PDB file of C-alpha atoms in Angstrom:
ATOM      1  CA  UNK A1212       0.000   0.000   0.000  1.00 42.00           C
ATOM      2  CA  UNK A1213       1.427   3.983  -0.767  1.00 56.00           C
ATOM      3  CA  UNK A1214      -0.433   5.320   2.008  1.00 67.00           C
ATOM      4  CA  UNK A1215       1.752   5.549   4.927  1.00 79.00           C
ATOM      5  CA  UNK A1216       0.817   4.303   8.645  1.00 86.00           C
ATOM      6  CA  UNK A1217       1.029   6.806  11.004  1.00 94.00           C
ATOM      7  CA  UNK A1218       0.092   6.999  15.045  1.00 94.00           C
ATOM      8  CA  UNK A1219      -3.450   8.517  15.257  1.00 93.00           C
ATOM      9  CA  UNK A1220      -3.319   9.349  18.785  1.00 94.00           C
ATOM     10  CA  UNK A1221      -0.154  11.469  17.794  1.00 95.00           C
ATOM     11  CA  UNK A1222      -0.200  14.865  16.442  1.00 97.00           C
ATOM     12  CA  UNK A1223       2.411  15.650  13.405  1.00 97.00           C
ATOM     13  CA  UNK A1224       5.661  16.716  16.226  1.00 97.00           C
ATOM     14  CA  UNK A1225       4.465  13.496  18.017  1.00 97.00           C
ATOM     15  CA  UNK A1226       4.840  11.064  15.014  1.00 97.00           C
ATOM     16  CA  UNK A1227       7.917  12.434  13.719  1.00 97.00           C
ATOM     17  CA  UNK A1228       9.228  12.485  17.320  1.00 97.00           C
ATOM     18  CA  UNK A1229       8.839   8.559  17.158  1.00 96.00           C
ATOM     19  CA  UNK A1230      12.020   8.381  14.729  1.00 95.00           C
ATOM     20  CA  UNK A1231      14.106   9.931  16.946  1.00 96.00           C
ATOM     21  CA  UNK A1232      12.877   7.954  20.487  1.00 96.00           C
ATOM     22  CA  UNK A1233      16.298   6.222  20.520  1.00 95.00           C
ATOM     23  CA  UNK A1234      18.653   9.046  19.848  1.00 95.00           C
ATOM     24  CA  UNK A1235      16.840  11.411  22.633  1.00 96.00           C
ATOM     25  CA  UNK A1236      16.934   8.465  25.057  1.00 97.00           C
ATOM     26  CA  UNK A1237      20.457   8.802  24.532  1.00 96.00           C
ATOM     27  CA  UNK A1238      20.730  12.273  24.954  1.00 97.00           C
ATOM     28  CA  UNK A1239      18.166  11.866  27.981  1.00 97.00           C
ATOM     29  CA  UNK A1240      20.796   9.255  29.424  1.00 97.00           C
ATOM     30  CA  UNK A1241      24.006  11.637  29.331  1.00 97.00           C
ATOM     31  CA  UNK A1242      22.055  14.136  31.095  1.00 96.00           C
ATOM     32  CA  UNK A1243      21.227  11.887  33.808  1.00 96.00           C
ATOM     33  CA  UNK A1244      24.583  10.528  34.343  1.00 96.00           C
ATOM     34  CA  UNK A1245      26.250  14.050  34.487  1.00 95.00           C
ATOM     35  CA  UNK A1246      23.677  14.829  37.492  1.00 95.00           C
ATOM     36  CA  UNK A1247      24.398  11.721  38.741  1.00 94.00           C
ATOM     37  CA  UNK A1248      28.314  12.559  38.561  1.00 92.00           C
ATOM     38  CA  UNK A1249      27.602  16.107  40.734  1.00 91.00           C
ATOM     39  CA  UNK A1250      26.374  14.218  43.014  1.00 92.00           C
ATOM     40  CA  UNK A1251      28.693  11.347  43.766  1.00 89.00           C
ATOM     41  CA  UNK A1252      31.306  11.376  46.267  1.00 89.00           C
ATOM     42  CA  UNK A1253      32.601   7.342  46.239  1.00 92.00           C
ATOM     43  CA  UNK A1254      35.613   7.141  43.579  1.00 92.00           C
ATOM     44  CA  UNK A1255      34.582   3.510  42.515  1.00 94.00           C
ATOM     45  CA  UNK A1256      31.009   4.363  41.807  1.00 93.00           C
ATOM     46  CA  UNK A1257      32.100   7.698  40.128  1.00 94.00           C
ATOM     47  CA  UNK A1258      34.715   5.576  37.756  1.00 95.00           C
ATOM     48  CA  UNK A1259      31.639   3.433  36.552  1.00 95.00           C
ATOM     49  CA  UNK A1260      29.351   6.755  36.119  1.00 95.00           C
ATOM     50  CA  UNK A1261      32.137   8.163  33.808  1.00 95.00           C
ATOM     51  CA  UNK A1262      32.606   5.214  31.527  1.00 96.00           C
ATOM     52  CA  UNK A1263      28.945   4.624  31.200  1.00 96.00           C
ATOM     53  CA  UNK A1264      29.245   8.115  30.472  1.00 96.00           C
ATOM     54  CA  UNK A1265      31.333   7.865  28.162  1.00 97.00           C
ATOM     55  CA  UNK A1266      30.102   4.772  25.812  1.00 97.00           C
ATOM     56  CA  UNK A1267      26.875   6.963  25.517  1.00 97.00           C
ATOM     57  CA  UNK A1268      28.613   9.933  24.333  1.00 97.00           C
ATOM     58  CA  UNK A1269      30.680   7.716  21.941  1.00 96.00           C
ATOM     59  CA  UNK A1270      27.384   6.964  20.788  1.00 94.00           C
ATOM     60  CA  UNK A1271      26.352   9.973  20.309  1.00 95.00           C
ATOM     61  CA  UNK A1272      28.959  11.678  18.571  1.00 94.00           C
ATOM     62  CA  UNK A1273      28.676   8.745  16.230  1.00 90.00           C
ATOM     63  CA  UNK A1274      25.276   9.734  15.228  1.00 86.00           C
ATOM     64  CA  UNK A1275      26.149  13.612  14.970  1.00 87.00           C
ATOM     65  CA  UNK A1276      23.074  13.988  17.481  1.00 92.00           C
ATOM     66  CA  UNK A1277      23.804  16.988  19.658  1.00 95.00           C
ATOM     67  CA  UNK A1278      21.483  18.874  17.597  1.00 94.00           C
ATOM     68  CA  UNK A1279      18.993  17.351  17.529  1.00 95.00           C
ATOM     69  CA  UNK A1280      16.134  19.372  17.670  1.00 95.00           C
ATOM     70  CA  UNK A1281      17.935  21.479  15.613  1.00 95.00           C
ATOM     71  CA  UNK A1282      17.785  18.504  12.959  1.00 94.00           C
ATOM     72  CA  UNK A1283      14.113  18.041  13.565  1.00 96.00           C
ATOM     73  CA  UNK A1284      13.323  21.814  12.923  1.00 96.00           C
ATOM     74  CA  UNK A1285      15.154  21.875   9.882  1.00 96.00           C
ATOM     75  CA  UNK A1286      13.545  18.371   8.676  1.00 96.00           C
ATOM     76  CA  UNK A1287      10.134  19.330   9.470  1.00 97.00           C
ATOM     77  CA  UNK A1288      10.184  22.461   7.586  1.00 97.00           C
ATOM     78  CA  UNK A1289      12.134  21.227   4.576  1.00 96.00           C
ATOM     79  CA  UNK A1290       9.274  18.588   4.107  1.00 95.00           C
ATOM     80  CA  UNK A1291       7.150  21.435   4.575  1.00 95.00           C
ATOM     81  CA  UNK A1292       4.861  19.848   7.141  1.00 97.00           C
ATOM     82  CA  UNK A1293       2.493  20.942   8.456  1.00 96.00           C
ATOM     83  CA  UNK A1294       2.107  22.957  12.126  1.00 96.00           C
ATOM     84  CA  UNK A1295       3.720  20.458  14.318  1.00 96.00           C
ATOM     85  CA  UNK A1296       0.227  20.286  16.233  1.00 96.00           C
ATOM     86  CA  UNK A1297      -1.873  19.136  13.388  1.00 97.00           C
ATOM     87  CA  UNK A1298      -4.536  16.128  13.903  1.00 96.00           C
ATOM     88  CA  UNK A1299      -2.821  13.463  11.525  1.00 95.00           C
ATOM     89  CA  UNK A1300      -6.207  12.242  11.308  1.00 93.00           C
ATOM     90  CA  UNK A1301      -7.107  14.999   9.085  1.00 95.00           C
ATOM     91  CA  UNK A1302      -4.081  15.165   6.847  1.00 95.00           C
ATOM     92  CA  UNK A1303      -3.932  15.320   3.480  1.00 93.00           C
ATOM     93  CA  UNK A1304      -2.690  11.833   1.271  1.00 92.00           C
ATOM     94  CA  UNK A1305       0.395  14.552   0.697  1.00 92.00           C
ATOM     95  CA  UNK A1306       0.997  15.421   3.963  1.00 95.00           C
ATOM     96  CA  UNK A1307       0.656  11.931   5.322  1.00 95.00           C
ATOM     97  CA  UNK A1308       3.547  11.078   3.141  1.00 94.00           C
ATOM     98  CA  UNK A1309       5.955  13.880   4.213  1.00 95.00           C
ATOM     99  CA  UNK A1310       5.198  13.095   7.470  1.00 96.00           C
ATOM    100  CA  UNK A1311       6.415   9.899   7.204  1.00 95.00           C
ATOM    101  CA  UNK A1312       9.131  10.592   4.308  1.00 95.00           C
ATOM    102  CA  UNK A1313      10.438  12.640   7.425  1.00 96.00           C
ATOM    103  CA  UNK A1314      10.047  10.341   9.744  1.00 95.00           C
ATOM    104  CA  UNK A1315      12.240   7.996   8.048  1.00 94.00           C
ATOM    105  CA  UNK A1316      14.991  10.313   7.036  1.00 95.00           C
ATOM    106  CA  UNK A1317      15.413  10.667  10.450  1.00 94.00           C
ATOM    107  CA  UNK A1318      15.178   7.438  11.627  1.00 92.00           C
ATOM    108  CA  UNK A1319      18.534   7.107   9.795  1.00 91.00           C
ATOM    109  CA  UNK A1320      18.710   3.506   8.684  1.00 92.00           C
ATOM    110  CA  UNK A1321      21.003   1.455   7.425  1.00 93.00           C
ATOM    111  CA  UNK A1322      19.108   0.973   4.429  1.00 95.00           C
ATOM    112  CA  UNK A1323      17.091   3.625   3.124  1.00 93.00           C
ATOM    113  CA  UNK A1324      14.173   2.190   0.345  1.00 93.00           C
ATOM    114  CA  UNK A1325      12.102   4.891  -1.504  1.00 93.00           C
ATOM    115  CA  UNK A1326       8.848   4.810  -3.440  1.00 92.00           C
ATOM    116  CA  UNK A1327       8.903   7.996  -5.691  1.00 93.00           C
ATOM    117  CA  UNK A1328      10.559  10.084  -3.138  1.00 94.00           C
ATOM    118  CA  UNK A1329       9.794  13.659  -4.818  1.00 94.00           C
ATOM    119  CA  UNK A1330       6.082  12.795  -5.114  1.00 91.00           C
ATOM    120  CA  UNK A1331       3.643  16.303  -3.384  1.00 90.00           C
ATOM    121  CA  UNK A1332       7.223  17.321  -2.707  1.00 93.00           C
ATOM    122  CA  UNK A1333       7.967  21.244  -3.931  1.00 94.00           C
ATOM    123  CA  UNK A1334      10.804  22.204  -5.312  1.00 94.00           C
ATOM    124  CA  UNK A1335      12.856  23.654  -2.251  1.00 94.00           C
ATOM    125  CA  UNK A1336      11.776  20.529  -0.507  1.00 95.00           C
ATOM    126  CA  UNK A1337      13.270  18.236  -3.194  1.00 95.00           C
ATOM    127  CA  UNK A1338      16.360  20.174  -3.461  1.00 95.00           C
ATOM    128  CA  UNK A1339      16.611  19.898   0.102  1.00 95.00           C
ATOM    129  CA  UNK A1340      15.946  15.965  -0.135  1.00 96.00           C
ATOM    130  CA  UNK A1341      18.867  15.941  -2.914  1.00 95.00           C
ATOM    131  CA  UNK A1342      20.890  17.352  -0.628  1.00 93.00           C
ATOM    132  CA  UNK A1343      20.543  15.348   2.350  1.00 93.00           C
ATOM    133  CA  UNK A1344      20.837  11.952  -0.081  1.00 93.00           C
ATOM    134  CA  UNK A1345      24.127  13.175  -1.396  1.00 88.00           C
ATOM    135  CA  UNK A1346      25.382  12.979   2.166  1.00 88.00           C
ATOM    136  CA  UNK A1347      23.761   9.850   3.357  1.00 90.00           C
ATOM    137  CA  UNK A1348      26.098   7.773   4.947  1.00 88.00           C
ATOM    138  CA  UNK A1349      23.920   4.276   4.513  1.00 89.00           C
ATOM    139  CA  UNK A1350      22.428   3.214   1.387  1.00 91.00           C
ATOM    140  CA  UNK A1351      20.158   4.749  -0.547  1.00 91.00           C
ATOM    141  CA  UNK A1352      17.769   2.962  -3.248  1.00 89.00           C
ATOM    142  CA  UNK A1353      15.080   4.941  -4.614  1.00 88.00           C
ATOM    143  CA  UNK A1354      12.398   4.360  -7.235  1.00 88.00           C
ATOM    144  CA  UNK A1355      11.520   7.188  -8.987  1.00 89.00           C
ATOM    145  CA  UNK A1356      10.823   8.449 -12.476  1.00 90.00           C
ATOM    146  CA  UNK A1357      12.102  11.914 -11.718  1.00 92.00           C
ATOM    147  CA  UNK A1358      15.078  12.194 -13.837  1.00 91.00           C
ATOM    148  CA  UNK A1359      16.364  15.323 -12.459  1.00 92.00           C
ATOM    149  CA  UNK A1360      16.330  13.991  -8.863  1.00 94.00           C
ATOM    150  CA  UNK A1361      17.950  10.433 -10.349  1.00 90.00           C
ATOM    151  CA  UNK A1362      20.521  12.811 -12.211  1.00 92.00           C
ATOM    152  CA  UNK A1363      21.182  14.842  -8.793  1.00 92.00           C
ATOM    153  CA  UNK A1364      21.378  11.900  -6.320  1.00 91.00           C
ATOM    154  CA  UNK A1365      22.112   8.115  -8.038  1.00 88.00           C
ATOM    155  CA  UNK A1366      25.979   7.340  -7.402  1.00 86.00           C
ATOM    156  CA  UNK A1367      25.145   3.757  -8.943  1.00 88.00           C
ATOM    157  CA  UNK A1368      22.615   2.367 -11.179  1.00 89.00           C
ATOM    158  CA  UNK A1369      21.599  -1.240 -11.336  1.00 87.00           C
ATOM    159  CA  UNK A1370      20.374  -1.789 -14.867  1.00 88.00           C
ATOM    160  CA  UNK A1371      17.917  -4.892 -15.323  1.00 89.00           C
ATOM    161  CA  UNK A1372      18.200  -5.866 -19.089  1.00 86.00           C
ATOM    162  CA  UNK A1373      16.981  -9.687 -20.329  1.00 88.00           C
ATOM    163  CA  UNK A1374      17.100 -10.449 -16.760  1.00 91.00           C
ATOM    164  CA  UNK A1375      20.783  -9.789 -16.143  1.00 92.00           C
ATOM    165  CA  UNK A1376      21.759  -7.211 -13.554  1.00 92.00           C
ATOM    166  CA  UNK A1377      24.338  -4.625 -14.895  1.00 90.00           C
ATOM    167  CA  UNK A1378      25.908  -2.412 -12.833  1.00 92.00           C
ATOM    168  CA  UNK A1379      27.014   1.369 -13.270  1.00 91.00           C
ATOM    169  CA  UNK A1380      29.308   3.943 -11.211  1.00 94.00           C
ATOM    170  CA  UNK A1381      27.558   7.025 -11.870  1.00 92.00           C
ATOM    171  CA  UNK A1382      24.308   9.535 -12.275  1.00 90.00           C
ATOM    172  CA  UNK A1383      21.465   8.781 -14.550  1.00 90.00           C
ATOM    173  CA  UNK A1384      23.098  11.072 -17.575  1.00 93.00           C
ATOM    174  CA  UNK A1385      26.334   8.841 -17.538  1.00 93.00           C
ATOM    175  CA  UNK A1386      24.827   5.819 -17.468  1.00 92.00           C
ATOM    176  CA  UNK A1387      22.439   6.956 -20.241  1.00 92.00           C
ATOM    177  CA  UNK A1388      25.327   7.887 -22.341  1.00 93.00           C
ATOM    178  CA  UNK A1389      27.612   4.348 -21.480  1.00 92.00           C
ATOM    179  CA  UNK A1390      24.159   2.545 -22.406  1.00 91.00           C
ATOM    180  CA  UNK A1391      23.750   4.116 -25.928  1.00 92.00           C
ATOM    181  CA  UNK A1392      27.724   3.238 -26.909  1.00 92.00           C
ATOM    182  CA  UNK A1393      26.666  -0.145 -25.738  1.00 90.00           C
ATOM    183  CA  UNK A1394      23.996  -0.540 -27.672  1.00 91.00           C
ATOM    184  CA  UNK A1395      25.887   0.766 -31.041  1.00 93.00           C
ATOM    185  CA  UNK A1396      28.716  -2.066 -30.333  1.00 92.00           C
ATOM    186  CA  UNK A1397      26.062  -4.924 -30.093  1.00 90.00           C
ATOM    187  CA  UNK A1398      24.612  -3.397 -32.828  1.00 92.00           C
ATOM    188  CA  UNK A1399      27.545  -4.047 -34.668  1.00 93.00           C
ATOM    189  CA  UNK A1400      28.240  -7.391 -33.437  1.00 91.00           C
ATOM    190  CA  UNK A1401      24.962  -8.608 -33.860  1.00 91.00           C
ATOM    191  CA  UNK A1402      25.437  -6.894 -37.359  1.00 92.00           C
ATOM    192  CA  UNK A1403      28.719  -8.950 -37.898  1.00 90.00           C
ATOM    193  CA  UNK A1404      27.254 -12.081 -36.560  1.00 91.00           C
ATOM    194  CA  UNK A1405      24.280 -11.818 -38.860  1.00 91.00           C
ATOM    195  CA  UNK A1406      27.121 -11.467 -41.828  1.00 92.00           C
ATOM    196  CA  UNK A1407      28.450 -14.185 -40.696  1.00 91.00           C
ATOM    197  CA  UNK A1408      25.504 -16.821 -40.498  1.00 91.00           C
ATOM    198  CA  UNK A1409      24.138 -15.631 -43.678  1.00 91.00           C
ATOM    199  CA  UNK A1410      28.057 -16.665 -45.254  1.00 89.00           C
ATOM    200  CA  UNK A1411      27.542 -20.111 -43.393  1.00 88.00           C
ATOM    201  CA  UNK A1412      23.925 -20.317 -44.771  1.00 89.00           C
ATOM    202  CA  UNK A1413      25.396 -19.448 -48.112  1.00 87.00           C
ATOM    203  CA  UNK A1414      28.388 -22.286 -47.914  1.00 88.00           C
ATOM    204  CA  UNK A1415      25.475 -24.800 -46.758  1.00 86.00           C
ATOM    205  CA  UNK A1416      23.656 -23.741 -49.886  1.00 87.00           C
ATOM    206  CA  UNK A1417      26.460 -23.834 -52.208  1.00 86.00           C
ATOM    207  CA  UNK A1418      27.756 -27.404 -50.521  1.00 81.00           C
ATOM    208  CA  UNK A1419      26.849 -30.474 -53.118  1.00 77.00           C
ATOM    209  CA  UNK A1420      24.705 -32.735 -51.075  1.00 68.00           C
TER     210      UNK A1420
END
């Protein structure tokens, strides 16, 4: 199904707060331990408080997440969402999906599928989505018959001819132009195989029985 699930008993903030639950635990985690640490006097306990503290902010700075709601903000308004306090009950089919486009691009994961990303997107917001692909650190497949966006954000292309899988390093408009000097050389050797047969045919022909 297109139409994305999200939490009816959550307003639009509250949904797209859901994809970040894990990374503000963190940050609510390192806040507790350093009030924790102001109020510790035993060394041994103290030790353990730090390198708790520590693997947390390790974790952390891994996922760039001391902005946070900084990185929220600036989602939220490059989807163009709308007011953070908005009944999801009553969005649009449009908004429902930036809502959850959102959610997922902060979520973050590993793997990152996408069903005609730039769909009741505007044009600042899918510049904006460009963007933020280019510098995804997972992996990114999208579907999409937008070329521009392809152009902007495909580093590889998977082409699915006869079924064999053919691979490409590169935007749509380089793999466009490998794909028509391809097609020219098997032109040619299909060309020079044809030549070929039809000699073979001919020496069959010509062959006294």
């Amino acid at each position: 199904s297109q139409e994305p699930q999200l939490n009816p008993d959550k307003d639009v903030f509250g949904n797209v707060e859901e994809a970040v639950a894990p990374t503000r635990a963190m940050l609510d985690e390192f806040e507790r331990l350093s009030d924790q640490l102001g109020e510790v006097t035993d060394p041994d306990e103290m030790e353990k408080l730090l390198n708790r503290q520590a693997v947390v902010q390790d974790k952390i700075d891994a996922c760039n997440a001391w902005e946070l709601d900084r990185q929220v903000e600036v989602a939220m308004s490059a989807m163009n969402l709308p007011p953070g306090d908005a009944d999801v009950s009553k969005l649009s089919g449009g908004e429902r999906r930036r809502v959850a486009l959102c959610k997922i691009l902060l979520e973050h994961p590993d793997l990152l599928l996408l069903d005609e990303p730039t769909n009741h997107l505007d044009a600042e917001s899918v510049a904006w989505l460009e963007r933020h692909l280019a510098e995804y650190t997972g992996t990114v497949v999208a579907v999409t018959h937008d070329r521009y966006f392809l152009d902007n954000v495909a580093g590889w292309i998977l082409e699915l001819d006869r079924g064999e899988g053919i691979p490409w390093e590169g935007n749509y408009s380089s793999w466009l132009e490998q794909k028509q000097h391809r097609l020219v050389a098997e032109e040619k050797a299909a060309t020079a195989r044809q030549k070929t047969l039809k000699r073979e045919l001919e020496w069959i022909r010509m062959t006294p029985k």
